[in-house]
mmCIF file of C-alpha atoms and ligand atoms in Angstrom:
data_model
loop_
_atom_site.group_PDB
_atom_site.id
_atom_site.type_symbol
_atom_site.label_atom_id
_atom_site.label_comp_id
_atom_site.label_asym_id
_atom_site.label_seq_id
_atom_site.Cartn_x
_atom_site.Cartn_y
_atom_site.Cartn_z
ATOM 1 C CA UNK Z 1 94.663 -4.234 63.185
ATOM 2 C CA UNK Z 2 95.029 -1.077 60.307
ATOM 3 C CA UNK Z 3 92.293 0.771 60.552
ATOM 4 C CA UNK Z 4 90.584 2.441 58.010
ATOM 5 C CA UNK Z 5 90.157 5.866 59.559
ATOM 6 C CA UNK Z 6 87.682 8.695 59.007
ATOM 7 C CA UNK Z 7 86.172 8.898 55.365
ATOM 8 C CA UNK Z 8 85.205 12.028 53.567
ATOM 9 C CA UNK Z 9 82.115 10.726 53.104
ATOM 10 C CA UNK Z 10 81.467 9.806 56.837
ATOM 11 C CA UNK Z 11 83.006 12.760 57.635
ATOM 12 C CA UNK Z 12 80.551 15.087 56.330
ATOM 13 C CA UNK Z 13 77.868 13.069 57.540
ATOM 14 C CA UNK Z 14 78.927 13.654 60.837
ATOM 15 C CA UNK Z 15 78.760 17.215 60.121
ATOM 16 C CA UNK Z 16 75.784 17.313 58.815
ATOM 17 C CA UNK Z 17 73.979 15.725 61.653
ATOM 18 C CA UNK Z 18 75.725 18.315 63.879
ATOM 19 C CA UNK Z 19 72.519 20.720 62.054
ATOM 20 C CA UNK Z 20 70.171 18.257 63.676
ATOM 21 C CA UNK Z 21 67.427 17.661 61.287
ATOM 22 C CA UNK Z 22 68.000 20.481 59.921
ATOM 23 C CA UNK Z 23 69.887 18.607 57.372
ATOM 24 C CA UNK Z 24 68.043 17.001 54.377
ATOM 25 C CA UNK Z 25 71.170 14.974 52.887
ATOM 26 C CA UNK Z 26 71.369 16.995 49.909
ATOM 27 C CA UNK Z 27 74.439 18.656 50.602
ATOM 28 C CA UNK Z 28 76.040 15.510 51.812
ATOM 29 C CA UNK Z 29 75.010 13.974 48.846
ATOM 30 C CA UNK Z 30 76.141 17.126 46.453
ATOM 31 C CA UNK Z 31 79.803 16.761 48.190
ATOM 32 C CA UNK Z 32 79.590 12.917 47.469
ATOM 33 C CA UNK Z 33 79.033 13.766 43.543
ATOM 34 C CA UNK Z 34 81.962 16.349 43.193
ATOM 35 C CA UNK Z 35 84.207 13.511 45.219
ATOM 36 C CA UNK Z 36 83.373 10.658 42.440
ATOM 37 C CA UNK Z 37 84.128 13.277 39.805
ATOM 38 C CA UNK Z 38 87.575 14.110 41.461
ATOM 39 C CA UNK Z 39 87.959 9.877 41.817
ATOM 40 C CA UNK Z 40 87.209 9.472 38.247
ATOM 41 C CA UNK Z 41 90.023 12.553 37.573
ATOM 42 C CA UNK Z 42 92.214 11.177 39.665
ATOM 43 C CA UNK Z 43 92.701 8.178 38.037
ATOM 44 C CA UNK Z 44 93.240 9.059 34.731
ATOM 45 C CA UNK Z 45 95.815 11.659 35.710
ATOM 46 C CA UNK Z 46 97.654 9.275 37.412
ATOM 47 C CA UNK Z 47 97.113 6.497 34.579
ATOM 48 C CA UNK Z 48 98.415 10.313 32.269
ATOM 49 C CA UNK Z 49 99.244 8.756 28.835
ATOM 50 C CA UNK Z 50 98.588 5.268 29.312
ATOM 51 C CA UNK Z 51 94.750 6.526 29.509
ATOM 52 C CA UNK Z 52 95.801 8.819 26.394
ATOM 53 C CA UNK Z 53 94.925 11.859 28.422
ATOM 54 C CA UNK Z 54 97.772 14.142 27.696
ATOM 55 C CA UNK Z 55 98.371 16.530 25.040
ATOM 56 C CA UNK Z 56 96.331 19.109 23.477
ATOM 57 C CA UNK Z 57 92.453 19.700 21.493
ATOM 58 C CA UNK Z 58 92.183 22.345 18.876
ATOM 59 C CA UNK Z 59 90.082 24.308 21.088
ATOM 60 C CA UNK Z 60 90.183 27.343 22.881
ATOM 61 C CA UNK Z 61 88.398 28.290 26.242
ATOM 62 C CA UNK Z 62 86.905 31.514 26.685
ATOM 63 C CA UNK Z 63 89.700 33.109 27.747
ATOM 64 C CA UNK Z 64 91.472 32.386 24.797
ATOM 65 C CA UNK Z 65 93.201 29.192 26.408
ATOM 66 C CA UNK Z 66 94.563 26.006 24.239
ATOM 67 C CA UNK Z 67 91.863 23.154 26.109
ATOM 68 C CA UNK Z 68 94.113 20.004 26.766
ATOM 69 C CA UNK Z 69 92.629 16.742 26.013
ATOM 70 C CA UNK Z 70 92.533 16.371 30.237
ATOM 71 C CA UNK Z 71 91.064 19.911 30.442
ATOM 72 C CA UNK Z 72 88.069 18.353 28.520
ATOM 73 C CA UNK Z 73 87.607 14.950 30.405
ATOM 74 C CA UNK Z 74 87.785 16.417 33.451
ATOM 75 C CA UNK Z 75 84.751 19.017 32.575
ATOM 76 C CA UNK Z 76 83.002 16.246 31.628
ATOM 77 C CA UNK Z 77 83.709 13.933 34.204
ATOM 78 C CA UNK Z 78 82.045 17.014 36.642
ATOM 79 C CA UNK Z 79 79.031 17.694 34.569
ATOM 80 C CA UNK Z 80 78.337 13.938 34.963
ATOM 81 C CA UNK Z 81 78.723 13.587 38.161
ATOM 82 C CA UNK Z 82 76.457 16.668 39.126
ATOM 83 C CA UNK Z 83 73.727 17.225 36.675
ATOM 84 C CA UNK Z 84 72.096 13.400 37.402
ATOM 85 C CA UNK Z 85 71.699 13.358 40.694
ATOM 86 C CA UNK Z 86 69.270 16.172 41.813
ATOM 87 C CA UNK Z 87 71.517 17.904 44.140
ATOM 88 C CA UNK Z 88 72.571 20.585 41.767
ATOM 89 C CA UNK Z 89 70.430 22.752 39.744
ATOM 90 C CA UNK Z 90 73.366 24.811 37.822
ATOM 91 C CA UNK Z 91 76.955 24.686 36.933
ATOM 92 C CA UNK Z 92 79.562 26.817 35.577
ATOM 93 C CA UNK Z 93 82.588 25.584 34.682
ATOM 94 C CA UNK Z 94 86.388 27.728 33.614
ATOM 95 C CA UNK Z 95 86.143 25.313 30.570
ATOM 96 C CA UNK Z 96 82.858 26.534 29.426
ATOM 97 C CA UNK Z 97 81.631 29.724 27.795
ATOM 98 C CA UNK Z 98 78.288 29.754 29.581
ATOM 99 C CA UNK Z 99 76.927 28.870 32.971
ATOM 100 C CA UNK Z 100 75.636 25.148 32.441
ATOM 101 C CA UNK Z 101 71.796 24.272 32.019
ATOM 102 C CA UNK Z 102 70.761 20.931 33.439
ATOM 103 C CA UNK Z 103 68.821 18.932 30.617
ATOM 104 C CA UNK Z 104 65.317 19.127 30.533
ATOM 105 C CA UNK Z 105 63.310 16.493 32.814
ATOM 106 C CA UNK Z 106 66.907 16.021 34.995
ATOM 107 C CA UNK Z 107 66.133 17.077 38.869
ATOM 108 C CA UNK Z 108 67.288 20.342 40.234
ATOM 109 C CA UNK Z 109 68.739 20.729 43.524
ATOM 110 C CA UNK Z 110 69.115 23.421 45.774
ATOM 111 C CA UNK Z 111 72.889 24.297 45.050
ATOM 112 C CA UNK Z 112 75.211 25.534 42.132
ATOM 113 C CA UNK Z 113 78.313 24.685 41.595
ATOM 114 C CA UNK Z 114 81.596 26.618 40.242
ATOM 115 C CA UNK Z 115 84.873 24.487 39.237
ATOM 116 C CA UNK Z 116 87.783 24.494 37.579
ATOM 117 C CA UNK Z 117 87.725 21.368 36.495
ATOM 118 C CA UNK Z 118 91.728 21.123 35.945
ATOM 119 C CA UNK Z 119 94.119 23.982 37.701
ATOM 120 C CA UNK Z 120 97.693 24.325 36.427
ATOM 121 C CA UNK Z 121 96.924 22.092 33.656
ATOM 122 C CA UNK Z 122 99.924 23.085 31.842
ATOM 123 C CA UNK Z 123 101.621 20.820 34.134
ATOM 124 C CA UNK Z 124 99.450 17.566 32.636
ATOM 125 C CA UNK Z 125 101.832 16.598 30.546
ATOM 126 C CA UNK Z 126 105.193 16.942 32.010
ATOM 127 C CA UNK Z 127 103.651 14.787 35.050
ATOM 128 C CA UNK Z 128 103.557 17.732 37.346
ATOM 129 C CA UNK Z 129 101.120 19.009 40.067
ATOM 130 C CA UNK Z 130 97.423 19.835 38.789
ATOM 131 C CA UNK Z 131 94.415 19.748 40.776
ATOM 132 C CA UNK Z 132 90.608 20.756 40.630
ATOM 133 C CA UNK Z 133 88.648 24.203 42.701
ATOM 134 C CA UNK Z 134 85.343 24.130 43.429
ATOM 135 C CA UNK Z 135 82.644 25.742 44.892
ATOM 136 C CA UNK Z 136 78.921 25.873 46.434
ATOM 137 C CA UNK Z 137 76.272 28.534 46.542
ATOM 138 C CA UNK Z 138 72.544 28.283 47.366
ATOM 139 C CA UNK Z 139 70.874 28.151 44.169
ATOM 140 C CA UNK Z 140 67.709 30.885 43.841
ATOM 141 C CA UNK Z 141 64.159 29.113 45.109
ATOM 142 C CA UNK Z 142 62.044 27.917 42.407
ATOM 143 C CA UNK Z 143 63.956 29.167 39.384
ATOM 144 C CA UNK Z 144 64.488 25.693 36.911
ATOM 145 C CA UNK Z 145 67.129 27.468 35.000
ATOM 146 C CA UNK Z 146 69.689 29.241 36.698
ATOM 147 C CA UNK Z 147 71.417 31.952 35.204
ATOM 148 C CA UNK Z 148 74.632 33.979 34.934
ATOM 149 C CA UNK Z 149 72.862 36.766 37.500
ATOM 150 C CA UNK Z 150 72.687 33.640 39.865
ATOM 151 C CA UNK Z 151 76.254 32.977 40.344
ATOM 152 C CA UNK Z 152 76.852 36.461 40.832
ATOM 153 C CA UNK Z 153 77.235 36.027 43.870
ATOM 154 C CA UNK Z 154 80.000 37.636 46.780
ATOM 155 C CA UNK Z 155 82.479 34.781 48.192
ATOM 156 C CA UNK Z 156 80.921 35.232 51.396
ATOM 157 C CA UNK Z 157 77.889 33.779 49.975
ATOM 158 C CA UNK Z 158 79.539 30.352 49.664
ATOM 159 C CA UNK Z 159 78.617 27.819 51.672
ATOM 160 C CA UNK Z 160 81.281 25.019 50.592
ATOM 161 C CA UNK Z 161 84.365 25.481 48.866
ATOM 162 C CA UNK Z 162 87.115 22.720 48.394
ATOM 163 C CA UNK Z 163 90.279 21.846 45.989
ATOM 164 C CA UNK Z 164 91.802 18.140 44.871
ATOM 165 C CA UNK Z 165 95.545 18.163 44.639
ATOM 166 C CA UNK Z 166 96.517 15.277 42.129
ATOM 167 C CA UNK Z 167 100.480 15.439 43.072
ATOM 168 C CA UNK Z 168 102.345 11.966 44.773
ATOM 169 C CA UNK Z 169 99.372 11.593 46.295
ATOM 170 C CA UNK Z 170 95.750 12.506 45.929
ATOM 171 C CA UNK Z 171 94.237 14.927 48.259
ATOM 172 C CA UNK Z 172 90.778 16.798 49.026
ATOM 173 C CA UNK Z 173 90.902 19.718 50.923
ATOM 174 C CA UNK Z 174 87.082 21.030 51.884
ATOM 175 C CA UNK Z 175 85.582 23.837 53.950
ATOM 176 C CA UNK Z 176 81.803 23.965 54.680
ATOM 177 C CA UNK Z 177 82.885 26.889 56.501
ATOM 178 C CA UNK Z 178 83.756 25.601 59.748
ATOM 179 C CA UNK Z 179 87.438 24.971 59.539
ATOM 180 C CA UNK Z 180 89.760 23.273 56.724
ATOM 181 C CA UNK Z 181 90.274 19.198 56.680
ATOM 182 C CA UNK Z 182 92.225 17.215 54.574
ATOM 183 C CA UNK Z 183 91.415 13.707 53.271
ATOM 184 C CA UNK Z 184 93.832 11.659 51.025
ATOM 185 C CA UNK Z 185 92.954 9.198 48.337
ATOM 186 C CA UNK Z 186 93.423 5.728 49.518
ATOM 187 C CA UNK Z 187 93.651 3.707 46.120
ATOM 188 C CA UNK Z 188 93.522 0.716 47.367
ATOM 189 C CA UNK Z 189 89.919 1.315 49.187
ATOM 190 C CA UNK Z 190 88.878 3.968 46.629
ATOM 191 C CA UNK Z 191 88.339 6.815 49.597
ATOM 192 C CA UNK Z 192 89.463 9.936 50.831
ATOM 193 C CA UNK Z 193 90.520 9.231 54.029
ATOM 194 C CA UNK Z 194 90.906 12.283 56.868
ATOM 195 C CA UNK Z 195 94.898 12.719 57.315
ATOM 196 C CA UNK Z 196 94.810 16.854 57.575
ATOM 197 C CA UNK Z 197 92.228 17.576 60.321
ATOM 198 C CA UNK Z 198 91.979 21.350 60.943
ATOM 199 C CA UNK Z 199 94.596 22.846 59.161
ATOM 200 C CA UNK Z 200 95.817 25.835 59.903
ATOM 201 C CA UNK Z 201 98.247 28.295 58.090
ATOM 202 C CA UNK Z 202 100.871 29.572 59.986
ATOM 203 C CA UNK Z 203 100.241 33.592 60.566
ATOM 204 C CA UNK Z 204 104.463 33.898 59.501
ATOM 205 C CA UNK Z 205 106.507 33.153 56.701
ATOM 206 C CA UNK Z 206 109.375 33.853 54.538
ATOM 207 C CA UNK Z 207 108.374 32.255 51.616
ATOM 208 C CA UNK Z 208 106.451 33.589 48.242
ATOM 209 C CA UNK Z 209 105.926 32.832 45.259
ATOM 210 C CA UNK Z 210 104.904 34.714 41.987
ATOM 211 C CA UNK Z 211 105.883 33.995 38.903
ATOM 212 C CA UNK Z 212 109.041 36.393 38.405
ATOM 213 C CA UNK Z 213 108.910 36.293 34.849
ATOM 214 C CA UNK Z 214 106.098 38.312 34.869
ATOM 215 C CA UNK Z 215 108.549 41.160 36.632
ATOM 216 C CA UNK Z 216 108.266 43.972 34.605
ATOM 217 C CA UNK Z 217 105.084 44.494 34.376
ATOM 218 C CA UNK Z 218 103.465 44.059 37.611
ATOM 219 C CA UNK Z 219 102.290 47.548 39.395
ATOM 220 C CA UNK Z 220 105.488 49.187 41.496
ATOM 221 C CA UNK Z 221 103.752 48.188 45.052
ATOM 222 C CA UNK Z 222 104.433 44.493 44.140
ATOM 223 C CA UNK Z 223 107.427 44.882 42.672
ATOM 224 C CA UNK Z 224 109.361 46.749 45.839
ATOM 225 C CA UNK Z 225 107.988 44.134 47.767
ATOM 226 C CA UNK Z 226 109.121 41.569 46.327
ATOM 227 C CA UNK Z 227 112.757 43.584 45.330
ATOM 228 C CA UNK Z 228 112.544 43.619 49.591
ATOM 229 C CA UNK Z 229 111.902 39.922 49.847
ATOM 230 C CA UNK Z 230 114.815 39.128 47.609
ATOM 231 C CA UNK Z 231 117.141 41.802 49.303
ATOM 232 C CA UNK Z 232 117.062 39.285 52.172
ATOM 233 C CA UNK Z 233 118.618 39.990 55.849
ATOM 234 C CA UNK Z 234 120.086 43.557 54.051
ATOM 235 C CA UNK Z 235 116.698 44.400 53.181
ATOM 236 C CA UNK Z 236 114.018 46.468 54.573
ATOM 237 C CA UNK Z 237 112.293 43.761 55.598
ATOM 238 C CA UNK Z 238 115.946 41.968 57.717
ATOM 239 C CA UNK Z 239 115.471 37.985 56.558
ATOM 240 C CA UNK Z 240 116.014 35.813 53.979
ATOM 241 C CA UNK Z 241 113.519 34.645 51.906
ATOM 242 C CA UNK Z 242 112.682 31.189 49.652
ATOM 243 C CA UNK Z 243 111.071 30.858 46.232
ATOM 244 C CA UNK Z 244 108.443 28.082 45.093
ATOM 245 C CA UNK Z 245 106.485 28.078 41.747
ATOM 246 C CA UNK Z 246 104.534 25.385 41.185
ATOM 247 C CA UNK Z 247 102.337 26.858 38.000
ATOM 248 C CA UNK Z 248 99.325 25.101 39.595
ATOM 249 C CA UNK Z 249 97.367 27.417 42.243
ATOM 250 C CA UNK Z 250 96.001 23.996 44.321
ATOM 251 C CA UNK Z 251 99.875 23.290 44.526
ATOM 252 C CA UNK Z 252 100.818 26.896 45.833
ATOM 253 C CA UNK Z 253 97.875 26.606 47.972
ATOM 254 C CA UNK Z 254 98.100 23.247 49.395
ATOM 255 C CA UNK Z 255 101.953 24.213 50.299
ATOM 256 C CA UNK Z 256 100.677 27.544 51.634
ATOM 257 C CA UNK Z 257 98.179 25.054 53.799
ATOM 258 C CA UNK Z 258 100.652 23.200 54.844
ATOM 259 C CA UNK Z 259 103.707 25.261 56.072
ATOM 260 C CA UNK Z 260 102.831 29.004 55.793
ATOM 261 C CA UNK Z 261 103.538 31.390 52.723
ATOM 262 C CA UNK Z 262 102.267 33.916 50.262
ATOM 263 C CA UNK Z 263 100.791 32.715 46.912
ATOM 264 C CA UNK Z 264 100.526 36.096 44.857
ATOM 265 C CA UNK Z 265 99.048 36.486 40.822
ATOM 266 C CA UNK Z 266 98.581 40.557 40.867
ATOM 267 C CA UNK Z 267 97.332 43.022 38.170
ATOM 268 C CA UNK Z 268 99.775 43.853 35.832
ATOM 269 C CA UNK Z 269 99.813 45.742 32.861
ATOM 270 C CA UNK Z 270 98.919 43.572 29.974
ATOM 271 C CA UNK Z 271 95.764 42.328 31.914
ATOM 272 C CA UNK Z 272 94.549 45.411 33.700
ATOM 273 C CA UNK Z 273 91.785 46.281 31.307
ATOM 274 C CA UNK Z 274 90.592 42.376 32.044
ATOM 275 C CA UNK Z 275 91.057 42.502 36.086
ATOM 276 C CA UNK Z 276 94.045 40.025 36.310
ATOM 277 C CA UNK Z 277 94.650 36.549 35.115
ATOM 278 C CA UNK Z 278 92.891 34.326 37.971
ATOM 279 C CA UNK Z 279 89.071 33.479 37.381
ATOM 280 C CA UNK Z 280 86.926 35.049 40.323
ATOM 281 C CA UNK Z 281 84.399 32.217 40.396
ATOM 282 C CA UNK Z 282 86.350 29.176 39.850
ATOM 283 C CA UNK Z 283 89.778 30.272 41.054
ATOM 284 C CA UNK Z 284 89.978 33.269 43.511
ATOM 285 C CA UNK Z 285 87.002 33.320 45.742
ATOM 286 C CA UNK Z 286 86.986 29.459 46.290
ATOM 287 C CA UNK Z 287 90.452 29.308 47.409
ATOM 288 C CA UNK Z 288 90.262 32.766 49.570
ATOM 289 C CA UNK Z 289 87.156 30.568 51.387
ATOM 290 C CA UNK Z 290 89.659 27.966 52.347
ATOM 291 C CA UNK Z 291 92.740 30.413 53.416
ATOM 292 C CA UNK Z 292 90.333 32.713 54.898
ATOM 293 C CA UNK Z 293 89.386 29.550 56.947
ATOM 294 C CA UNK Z 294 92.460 28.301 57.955
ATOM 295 C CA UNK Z 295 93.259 31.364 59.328
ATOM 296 C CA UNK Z 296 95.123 33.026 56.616
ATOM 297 C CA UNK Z 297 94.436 36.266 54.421
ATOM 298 C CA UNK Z 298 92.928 36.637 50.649
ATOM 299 C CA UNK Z 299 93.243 40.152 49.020
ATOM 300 C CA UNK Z 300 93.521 41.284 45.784
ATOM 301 C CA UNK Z 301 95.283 44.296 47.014
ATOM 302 C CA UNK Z 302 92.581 46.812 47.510
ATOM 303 C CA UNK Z 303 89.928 44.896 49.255
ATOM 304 C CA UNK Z 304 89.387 41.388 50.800
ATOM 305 C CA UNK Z 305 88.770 38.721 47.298
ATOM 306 C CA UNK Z 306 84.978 37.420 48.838
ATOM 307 C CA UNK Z 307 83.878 40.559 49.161
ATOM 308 C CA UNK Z 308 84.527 41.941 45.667
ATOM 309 C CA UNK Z 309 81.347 41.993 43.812
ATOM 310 C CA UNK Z 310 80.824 40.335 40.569
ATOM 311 C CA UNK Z 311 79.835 41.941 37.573
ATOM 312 C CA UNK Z 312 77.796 39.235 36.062
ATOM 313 C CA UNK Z 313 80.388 37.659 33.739
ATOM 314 C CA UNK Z 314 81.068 34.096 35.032
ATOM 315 C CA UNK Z 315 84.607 34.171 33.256
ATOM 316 C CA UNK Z 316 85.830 37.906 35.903
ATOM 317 C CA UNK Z 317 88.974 37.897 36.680
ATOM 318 C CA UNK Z 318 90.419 39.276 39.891
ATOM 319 C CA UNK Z 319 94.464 40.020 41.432
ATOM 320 C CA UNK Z 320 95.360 37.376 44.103
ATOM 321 C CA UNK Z 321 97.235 37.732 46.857
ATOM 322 C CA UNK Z 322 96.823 35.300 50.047
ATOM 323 C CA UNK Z 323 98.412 33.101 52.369
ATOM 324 C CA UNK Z 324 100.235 33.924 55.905
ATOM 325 C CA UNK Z 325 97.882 36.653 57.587
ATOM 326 C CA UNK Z 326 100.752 38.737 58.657
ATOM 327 C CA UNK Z 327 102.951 38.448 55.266
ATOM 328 C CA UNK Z 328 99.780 39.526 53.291
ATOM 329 C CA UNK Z 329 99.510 42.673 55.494
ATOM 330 C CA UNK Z 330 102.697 43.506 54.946
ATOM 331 C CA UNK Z 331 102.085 43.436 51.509
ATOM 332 C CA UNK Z 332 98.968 45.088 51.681
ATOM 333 C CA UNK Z 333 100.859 47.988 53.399
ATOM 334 C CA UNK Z 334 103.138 48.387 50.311
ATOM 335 C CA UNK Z 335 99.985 48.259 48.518
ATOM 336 C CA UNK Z 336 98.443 51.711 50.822
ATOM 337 C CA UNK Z 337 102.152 53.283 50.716
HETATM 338 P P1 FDP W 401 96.879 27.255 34.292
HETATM 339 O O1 FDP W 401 96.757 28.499 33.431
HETATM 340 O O2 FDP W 401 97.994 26.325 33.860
HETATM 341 O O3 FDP W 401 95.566 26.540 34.505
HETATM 342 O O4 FDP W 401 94.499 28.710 36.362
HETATM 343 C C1 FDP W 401 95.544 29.510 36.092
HETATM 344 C C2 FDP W 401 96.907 28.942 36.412
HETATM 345 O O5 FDP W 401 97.285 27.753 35.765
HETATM 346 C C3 FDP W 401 97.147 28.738 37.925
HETATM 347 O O6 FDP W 401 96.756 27.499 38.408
HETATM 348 C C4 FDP W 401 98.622 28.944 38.043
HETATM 349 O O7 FDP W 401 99.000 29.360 39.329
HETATM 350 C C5 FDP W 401 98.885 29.986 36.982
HETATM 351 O O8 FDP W 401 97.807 29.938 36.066
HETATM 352 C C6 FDP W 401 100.140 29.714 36.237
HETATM 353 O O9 FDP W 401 100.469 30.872 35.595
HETATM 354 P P2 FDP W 401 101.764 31.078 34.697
HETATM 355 O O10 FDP W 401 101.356 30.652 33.341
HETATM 356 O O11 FDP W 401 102.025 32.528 34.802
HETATM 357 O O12 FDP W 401 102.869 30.253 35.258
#
């Protein structure tokens, strides 16, 4: 007989009884809310323009980004699924310009909640690789309104972070801080189903990726590196290397996840007066949660991502470089030279 296997939602249960009764539920049920949300996402990206989900709005982001129709449904798919249920009592979201309020009379919980509703979403509609980042943080006791100051919080102050990979298949990665598991979306059932327990990311690789275009103007530490990298074997760092882009950071990452690598988006000069391109918040400390937790290494070159402290402004950006522990060093060392 098939059998069905360890669900996501079981899954956390399990962990959550591990705190004794300690555990109220809420989390469990928090996790639960940002899983139907990825469902509902899910679906329509893989329904793409049968569901009339591709294409662009007229709008912009806050960061000055063109908002694709998806971009927009998948924000709202979120909200929905967390500001109903009582287990959140704030949101901010890369698609909005302010940290979320929950309606009057709604319940609060006692978490908030980051996302990106819709990574790499310039791959929607050439039926590439997208995916949605999240993460948790204790929300402050007693306050009904969260604020900006609130989610200003260091990523070692999360205590959940987790991506969905829409590609051939669906997948949730999650980390409640005790190791990384993988679940993938059985259709036919409707659940994430454990398939990637404990994953781990090997400490060596010879594999980046960066998007090379971008050559020019990145700062000269980066660029030797990577001049060494494509200098293979006859290079000072004696083998050959391979390439990926994806354009979708829960692609790079998920790869990274699952067969070692460096994933690197670093300062260059036309967005060093803004910090970098990748959104601290809803993009850089989530995913350096999950590296940092499958044994990898998240830096933006000067200091370990979680630890940077944010400045208030939900939309920060920060350089990214993480993956393979050792390959990061090394490039970290290029970084100190
Ligand atoms: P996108 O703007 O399409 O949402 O979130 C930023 C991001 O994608 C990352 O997911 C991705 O790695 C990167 O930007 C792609 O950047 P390029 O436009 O430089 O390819």
């Amino acid at each position: 007989m098939q059998k069905l296997g360890t669900t996501l939602s079981s899954f956390i249960i399990d962990e959550q009884r591990k705190l004794g009764n300690k555990a109220s539920g809420e989390f469990t049920g928090l996790l639960n809310d940002i899983t139907i949300a990825c469902k509902g996402i899910a679906n329509l990206v893989n329904m793409g323009d049968l569901a009339d989900v591709l294409g662009a709005t007229e709008s912009e982001n806050s960061m000055g980004d063109v908002q694709k129709k998806m971009d927009l449904i998948a924000n709202d798919l979120f909200i929905d699924a967390l500001e109903n249920n009582g287990h959140c009592a704030g949101m901010a979201s890369e698609e909005l310009d302010e940290v979320l309020t929950l309606p009057d009379g709604k319940p609060r919980g006692n978490y908030l909640v980051t996302f990106d509703p819709l990574d790499g979403s310039s791959n929607m509609d050439i039926n590439m690789d997208v995916g949605a980042i999240f993460s948790v943080l204790k929300a402050p006791k007693g306050k009904e309104n969260p604020t900006a100051e609130d989610f200003a919080k260091p990523g070692t102050e999360q205590v959940a972070a987790g991506y969905c990979l829409y590609g051939p298949s669906s997948m949730m990665v999650l980390t409640t801080g005790t190791g990384v598991n993988g679940f993938t979306l059985c259709t036919s059932i409707g659940e994430f189903i454990l398939t990637h327990p404990d994953m781990k990311i090997p400490e060596e690789t010879a594999e980046f990726a960066i998007n090379a275009s971008n050559q020019r103007f990145w700062e000269p530490a980066v660029q030797e590196y990577i001049a060494d990298c494509i200098q293979g074997e006859e290079g000072k760092l004696g083998k050959r290397y391979n390439m990926r882009w994806v354009a979708a950071m829960v692609g790079e990452i998920h790869r990274i996840l699952c067969r070692g690598g460096v994933f690197l988006y670093p300062i260059d000069e036309r967005n060093r007066d803004v910090g970098g391109k990748l959104r601290l918040l809803y993009e850089g400390n989530p995913m350096a949660m999950i590296v940092e937790q499958a044994g990898g290494a998240a830096d933006t070159g000067y200091g370990r991502i979680m630890e940077v402290q944010p400045n208030g402004d939900p939309h920060q950006r920060v350089p990214v470089i993480m993956g393979s522990k050792n390959e990061v060093e090394k490039i970290l060392s290029y970084h100190k030279s």
